[in-house]
Every structure is written in C-alpha cells, then in structure tokens.
Short mmCIF file of C-alpha atoms in Angstrom, two decimals:
data_model
loop_
_atom_site.label_atom_id
_atom_site.label_comp_id
_atom_site.label_asym_id
_atom_site.label_seq_id
_atom_site.Cartn_x
_atom_site.Cartn_y
_atom_site.Cartn_z
CA MET A 1 15.75 -22.01 11.17
CA ASP A 2 12.66 -23.63 10.47
CA TYR A 3 12.34 -22.04 7.07
CA LYS A 4 8.81 -23.82 6.59
CA LYS A 5 7.54 -21.25 9.59
CA LEU A 6 8.34 -17.91 7.60
CA TYR A 7 6.12 -18.91 4.58
CA SER A 8 2.03 -20.21 5.57
CA GLY A 9 1.09 -20.47 1.84
CA GLU A 10 -2.20 -19.52 2.49
CA HIS A 11 -2.92 -18.04 -1.18
CA LEU A 12 -1.40 -21.75 -2.45
CA LEU A 13 -3.95 -23.54 -0.15
CA LYS A 14 -6.87 -21.55 -1.95
CA ILE A 15 -6.03 -22.86 -5.01
CA ASN A 16 -4.66 -26.00 -4.04
CA PRO A 17 -5.46 -27.68 -0.50
CA ASN A 18 -3.00 -30.25 -1.15
CA TRP A 19 0.23 -27.79 -1.06
CA THR A 20 2.93 -28.42 1.50
CA PHE A 21 5.87 -26.65 1.51
CA GLU A 22 8.46 -29.22 0.80
CA LYS A 23 6.59 -29.99 -2.34
CA TRP A 24 6.29 -26.36 -3.42
CA SER A 25 8.39 -25.41 -6.60
CA TYR A 26 9.63 -22.50 -5.45
CA LYS A 27 10.87 -23.91 -2.20
CA HIS A 28 14.47 -23.64 -2.59
CA THR A 29 14.45 -20.39 -3.86
CA PHE A 30 12.60 -19.46 -0.63
CA ILE A 31 14.80 -20.94 1.29
CA ALA A 32 17.93 -18.91 -0.27
CA LYS A 33 16.11 -15.58 0.07
CA MET A 34 15.73 -16.55 3.92
CA LYS A 35 19.22 -17.40 4.49
CA TYR A 36 20.56 -14.23 2.88
CA ILE A 37 17.92 -12.27 5.53
CA GLU A 38 19.32 -14.25 8.11
CA LYS A 39 22.70 -13.65 7.42
CA LEU A 40 22.03 -9.92 6.84
CA LEU A 41 20.40 -9.19 10.24
CA SER A 42 23.19 -11.67 12.05
CA ARG A 43 25.59 -8.82 11.38
CA ILE A 44 23.56 -5.74 12.06
CA PRO A 45 22.90 -4.49 16.07
CA LYS A 46 19.71 -5.44 17.62
CA ASN A 47 19.02 -1.63 18.17
CA TRP A 48 18.81 -1.12 14.59
CA LYS A 49 14.86 -0.12 13.28
CA ILE A 50 13.93 -2.31 10.74
CA LEU A 51 10.61 -2.16 8.76
CA VAL A 52 9.31 -4.89 6.78
CA ALA A 53 7.34 -3.55 4.32
CA GLY A 54 4.34 -6.10 2.65
CA CYS A 55 5.53 -8.57 5.15
CA GLY A 56 1.65 -10.02 5.40
CA GLN A 57 0.89 -11.77 8.46
CA GLY A 58 4.60 -11.21 9.72
CA LEU A 59 5.83 -14.36 10.40
CA LEU A 60 9.41 -13.26 9.62
CA VAL A 61 8.79 -10.17 12.03
CA LYS A 62 7.51 -12.24 14.68
CA GLU A 63 10.66 -14.67 14.06
CA PHE A 64 13.31 -11.75 14.52
CA ARG A 65 11.26 -9.72 17.49
CA GLU A 66 11.42 -12.85 19.17
CA ARG A 67 15.46 -13.18 18.83
CA GLY A 68 15.44 -9.32 20.12
CA TYR A 69 15.42 -7.27 17.34
CA ASN A 70 13.58 -3.98 16.70
CA ILE A 71 11.32 -5.00 13.48
CA ILE A 72 8.07 -4.07 12.74
CA GLY A 73 5.67 -5.27 9.63
CA LEU A 74 3.45 -2.82 7.33
CA ASP A 75 0.83 -4.89 5.44
CA ALA A 76 -2.33 -3.44 3.61
CA PHE A 77 -4.08 -6.51 4.43
CA TYR A 78 -3.17 -8.06 7.91
CA GLU A 79 -2.65 -6.59 11.41
CA ASN A 80 -1.67 -8.32 14.62
CA GLU A 81 0.90 -7.40 17.61
CA TYR A 82 3.79 -7.66 14.74
CA VAL A 83 1.92 -6.09 11.83
CA GLN A 84 0.89 -2.86 11.32
CA LYS A 85 -2.50 -2.45 8.73
CA GLU A 86 -1.56 0.34 6.26
CA ASP A 87 -1.57 1.49 2.41
CA ILE A 88 1.94 1.80 2.18
CA PHE A 89 1.51 5.24 0.04
CA LYS A 90 -0.38 6.47 3.04
CA ASN A 91 1.32 5.26 5.82
CA SER A 92 1.52 6.90 9.15
CA PHE A 93 5.93 6.51 9.71
CA VAL A 94 7.67 10.25 9.91
CA ALA A 95 10.62 10.38 7.03
CA ASP A 96 14.26 9.33 8.18
CA ASN A 97 12.59 6.89 10.51
CA PHE A 98 14.30 3.35 9.40
CA ASP A 99 18.18 1.70 9.53
CA LEU A 100 16.76 -0.96 7.19
CA ILE A 101 14.12 -1.61 5.20
CA LEU A 102 12.90 -5.17 3.82
CA CYS A 103 10.77 -5.29 0.82
CA LEU A 104 10.58 -8.99 -0.01
CA ASP A 105 8.82 -9.85 -3.54
CA VAL A 106 6.57 -7.22 -2.74
CA ILE A 107 7.31 -4.42 -5.68
CA GLU A 108 5.94 -6.71 -8.43
CA HIS A 109 2.26 -6.68 -7.09
CA PHE A 110 2.16 -2.93 -7.95
CA ASN A 111 1.46 -2.00 -11.09
CA PHE A 112 4.03 -0.65 -13.80
CA GLU A 113 3.27 3.21 -12.97
CA GLN A 114 3.22 2.54 -8.85
CA GLN A 115 6.49 0.51 -8.51
CA GLU A 116 8.48 3.82 -8.51
CA GLU A 117 6.25 5.57 -6.21
CA LEU A 118 6.74 2.86 -4.00
CA VAL A 119 10.55 2.92 -4.20
CA VAL A 120 10.18 6.85 -3.50
CA GLU A 121 8.26 6.47 -0.32
CA LEU A 122 10.14 3.73 0.89
CA THR A 123 13.42 5.79 0.25
CA ARG A 124 11.69 8.72 2.37
CA LEU A 125 11.09 6.94 5.83
CA LEU A 126 15.03 5.74 5.47
CA LYS A 127 17.56 7.35 7.52
CA PRO A 128 20.03 8.98 5.88
CA THR A 129 22.56 6.34 6.51
CA GLY A 130 20.24 3.58 6.24
CA LYS A 131 19.81 0.53 3.46
CA LEU A 132 16.65 -0.71 1.44
CA VAL A 133 16.66 -4.28 0.41
CA PHE A 134 14.56 -5.63 -2.48
CA SER A 135 14.09 -9.20 -3.53
CA ILE A 136 12.59 -9.05 -6.88
CA PRO A 137 11.36 -11.71 -9.09
CA ASN A 138 13.15 -11.41 -12.99
CA LEU A 139 10.72 -11.82 -15.53
CA ALA A 140 14.07 -11.70 -17.99
CA HIS A 141 15.89 -14.98 -16.38
CA LEU A 142 17.38 -17.21 -18.34
CA SER A 143 15.30 -19.81 -18.80
CA SER A 144 12.39 -17.00 -20.05
CA ARG A 145 15.06 -15.72 -22.71
CA PHE A 146 15.20 -19.20 -24.05
CA MET A 147 11.69 -19.46 -24.01
CA PHE A 148 11.76 -15.80 -25.88
CA LEU A 149 13.70 -16.84 -28.27
CA PHE A 150 11.83 -20.08 -29.18
CA THR A 151 8.43 -18.72 -29.20
CA GLY A 152 8.37 -15.00 -28.83
CA ARG A 153 7.35 -14.76 -25.27
CA LEU A 154 8.66 -14.67 -21.66
CA ILE A 155 7.32 -16.82 -18.98
CA ARG A 156 5.80 -14.96 -16.62
CA THR A 157 7.28 -15.21 -13.04
CA ALA A 158 3.33 -15.67 -11.67
CA LYS A 159 -0.30 -15.32 -13.09
CA ILE A 160 -0.55 -11.51 -14.13
CA SER A 161 -3.38 -11.06 -11.16
CA TYR A 162 -0.59 -12.12 -8.91
CA HIS A 163 2.42 -10.15 -10.64
CA PRO A 164 0.76 -7.17 -12.18
CA GLY A 165 4.33 -5.40 -12.63
CA ASP A 166 6.05 -8.40 -13.62
CA ARG A 167 9.40 -6.98 -15.62
CA PRO A 168 12.91 -7.51 -16.04
CA ILE A 169 15.21 -6.90 -12.94
CA ASN A 170 16.84 -4.44 -15.62
CA GLU A 171 14.20 -2.50 -15.62
CA TYR A 172 13.53 -2.44 -11.97
CA LEU A 173 17.52 -1.29 -11.42
CA SER A 174 16.97 1.74 -13.87
CA PHE A 175 14.23 3.15 -11.82
CA ILE A 176 15.72 2.59 -8.13
CA SER A 177 18.98 3.72 -9.32
CA LYS A 178 17.27 7.32 -9.44
CA HIS A 179 16.94 7.14 -5.93
CA LEU A 180 19.27 4.85 -4.53
CA THR A 181 22.94 3.84 -4.51
CA ILE A 182 23.27 0.65 -5.90
CA ILE A 183 25.54 -1.49 -3.55
CA GLN A 184 24.65 -4.67 -4.08
CA LYS A 185 22.84 -7.20 -6.74
CA LYS A 186 22.56 -11.01 -5.97
CA GLY A 187 20.90 -13.40 -7.80
CA LEU A 188 19.30 -15.98 -6.37
CA SER A 189 18.20 -19.45 -8.57
CA PRO A 190 19.60 -19.52 -11.73
CA THR A 191 17.40 -20.79 -14.30
CA ILE A 192 19.82 -22.99 -16.45
CA PRO A 193 17.08 -24.90 -18.72
CA VAL A 194 16.05 -28.24 -17.79
CA LEU A 195 17.98 -28.49 -14.65
CA PHE A 196 16.06 -25.70 -13.25
CA GLN A 197 12.79 -27.13 -13.95
CA LEU A 198 13.85 -30.06 -12.32
CA THR A 199 14.64 -28.46 -8.88
CA GLN A 200 10.78 -26.99 -9.30
CA LEU A 201 9.29 -30.49 -10.37
CA PHE A 202 10.88 -32.41 -7.45
CA PRO A 203 11.81 -30.12 -4.79
CA THR A 204 11.85 -32.73 -2.16
CA VAL A 205 15.19 -34.82 -3.92
CA THR A 206 16.76 -32.12 -5.83
CA GLY A 207 18.21 -29.97 -3.24
CA TRP A 208 21.94 -30.98 -3.98
CA LEU A 209 20.96 -30.27 -8.06
CA TYR A 210 20.23 -26.38 -6.47
CA THR A 211 23.29 -26.32 -4.97
CA LEU A 212 25.02 -27.90 -7.96
CA LEU A 213 23.62 -24.37 -9.78
CA LYS A 214 24.49 -22.26 -7.52
CA PRO A 215 28.00 -20.76 -8.97
CA PHE A 216 25.49 -19.70 -11.98
CA SER A 217 23.99 -17.07 -9.45
CA ILE A 218 26.79 -14.65 -10.07
CA PHE A 219 25.23 -13.77 -13.38
CA TYR A 220 22.06 -12.13 -11.51
CA SER A 221 20.25 -11.43 -14.99
CA TRP A 222 20.10 -15.26 -15.32
CA CYS A 223 18.35 -15.47 -11.93
CA PHE A 224 14.68 -16.12 -10.89
CA ASN A 225 15.20 -14.33 -8.10
CA VAL A 226 17.26 -11.01 -7.47
CA ILE A 227 18.27 -9.13 -4.26
CA ILE A 228 19.08 -5.34 -5.10
CA VAL A 229 20.10 -3.19 -2.08
CA GLY A 230 20.46 0.67 -2.18
CA LYS A 231 21.21 3.43 0.15
CA LYS A 232 20.17 6.77 0.23
#
C-alpha cells in the first residue's frame, strides 16, 4: 500500500508549507499503525459493518471502500461521500450497529472529562460481538519518563492545543476497561532514548533503525503510540 496517500498532512502544511510525508518526523509510527490496520481488516469479512470515528477527510475510509469493505467515516469537520459530518456525541447511528469501530489517534483531542464519555458512546454503537480499536499517543513513553527523571516534566505528544487530553496510556486503560474487555495492547514506536529521536530527525534514512527498535514494542508502555483493542 502507498501509505502516503492515507495522510494529507493538511494541518501540518498550515504550520510548515514545506512539510512532506517523507520528511515527517512521525512517518514511521504512522506507517506501523496503517500496517496494523491493513492486516486487521484483511482478516475480517468485507461485509462487516465498520465505522472510522474521527476520520478527518476519510482517506482511510476511501481506500478500504474501494477495496470492497462496508466502511463509513464519521467526523465533526468533514463531509463527503465517505464521511458523515456529525458530532460523535450527537450522532444519528442506532445502538448495536457496527461490527468494528476504529478510533485512531482521536481520543487525545478530547478534554479529560469527555474521554470516558467517548468510550461509552462508541461502545453503545458496537454490536454485542463487536470490537473497538483505539490507537492512542502515550504521554508516559520511555523517553518521556527519562525526561521526567532529569527535569520533572514529561514530553507532551503534541502541543496542548492539539492534544488537550494527553495522558499516560495506563490512565486510558483504566477507564476503557470499565466499559470494554481489553483483548490486545500493542505498542508502536518504542522511544528508546536518542535512537528513537534519530528516527524522527532523519526519517528518510532511518527505516532500518526503526526496524531494529521494533522488538522493544513488547513493552507497550515504552511506546509512543499504543493500539488498544476491546470487545463488549
């Protein structure tokens, strides 16, 4: 798959008109996440009803719709043939509606008090046998902990205006597990100090280094991004 076509970089281009996918500091993390989703969808029936919550322009939805999947996107800011524009908390979907819901790097954009409400609403939309897949940036990844050790500050996963709900992954797990049975926790991008930062600074030439770090992903709490899969 050409993973570049799944991310427009729209908001990043507003900050830096010279932004490119190839030089994006989180390119390797994004590709790892998309590979996971591609493998996940390859294992399910195409007639499963799939929702991508907070899908933006719907580039992922478009890709898999064209592959024959029964997939739709929901977003508060975009609307097109692939995306339904609605507030997630006031959506028009009936309960017990979807076999699979993807919520990829979305929950951190909500304030702390809204995050558990989001989990409750997405769980409502799941069929009794359905699965909910989150990918979530982890405030307390390994490099962030080292920073805290020496400076008393964690490294935010993005500016507070972008990720107002930034928090350690285990805090997310504590309230997600109130509403879903957690069946998988998979780390992406272990932030081994210095080495991970090199993959961010020089993404065009450090694919080999990112691959070398992958075995440390078994420690999900060390990772910059974590996949959490839950079922009703």
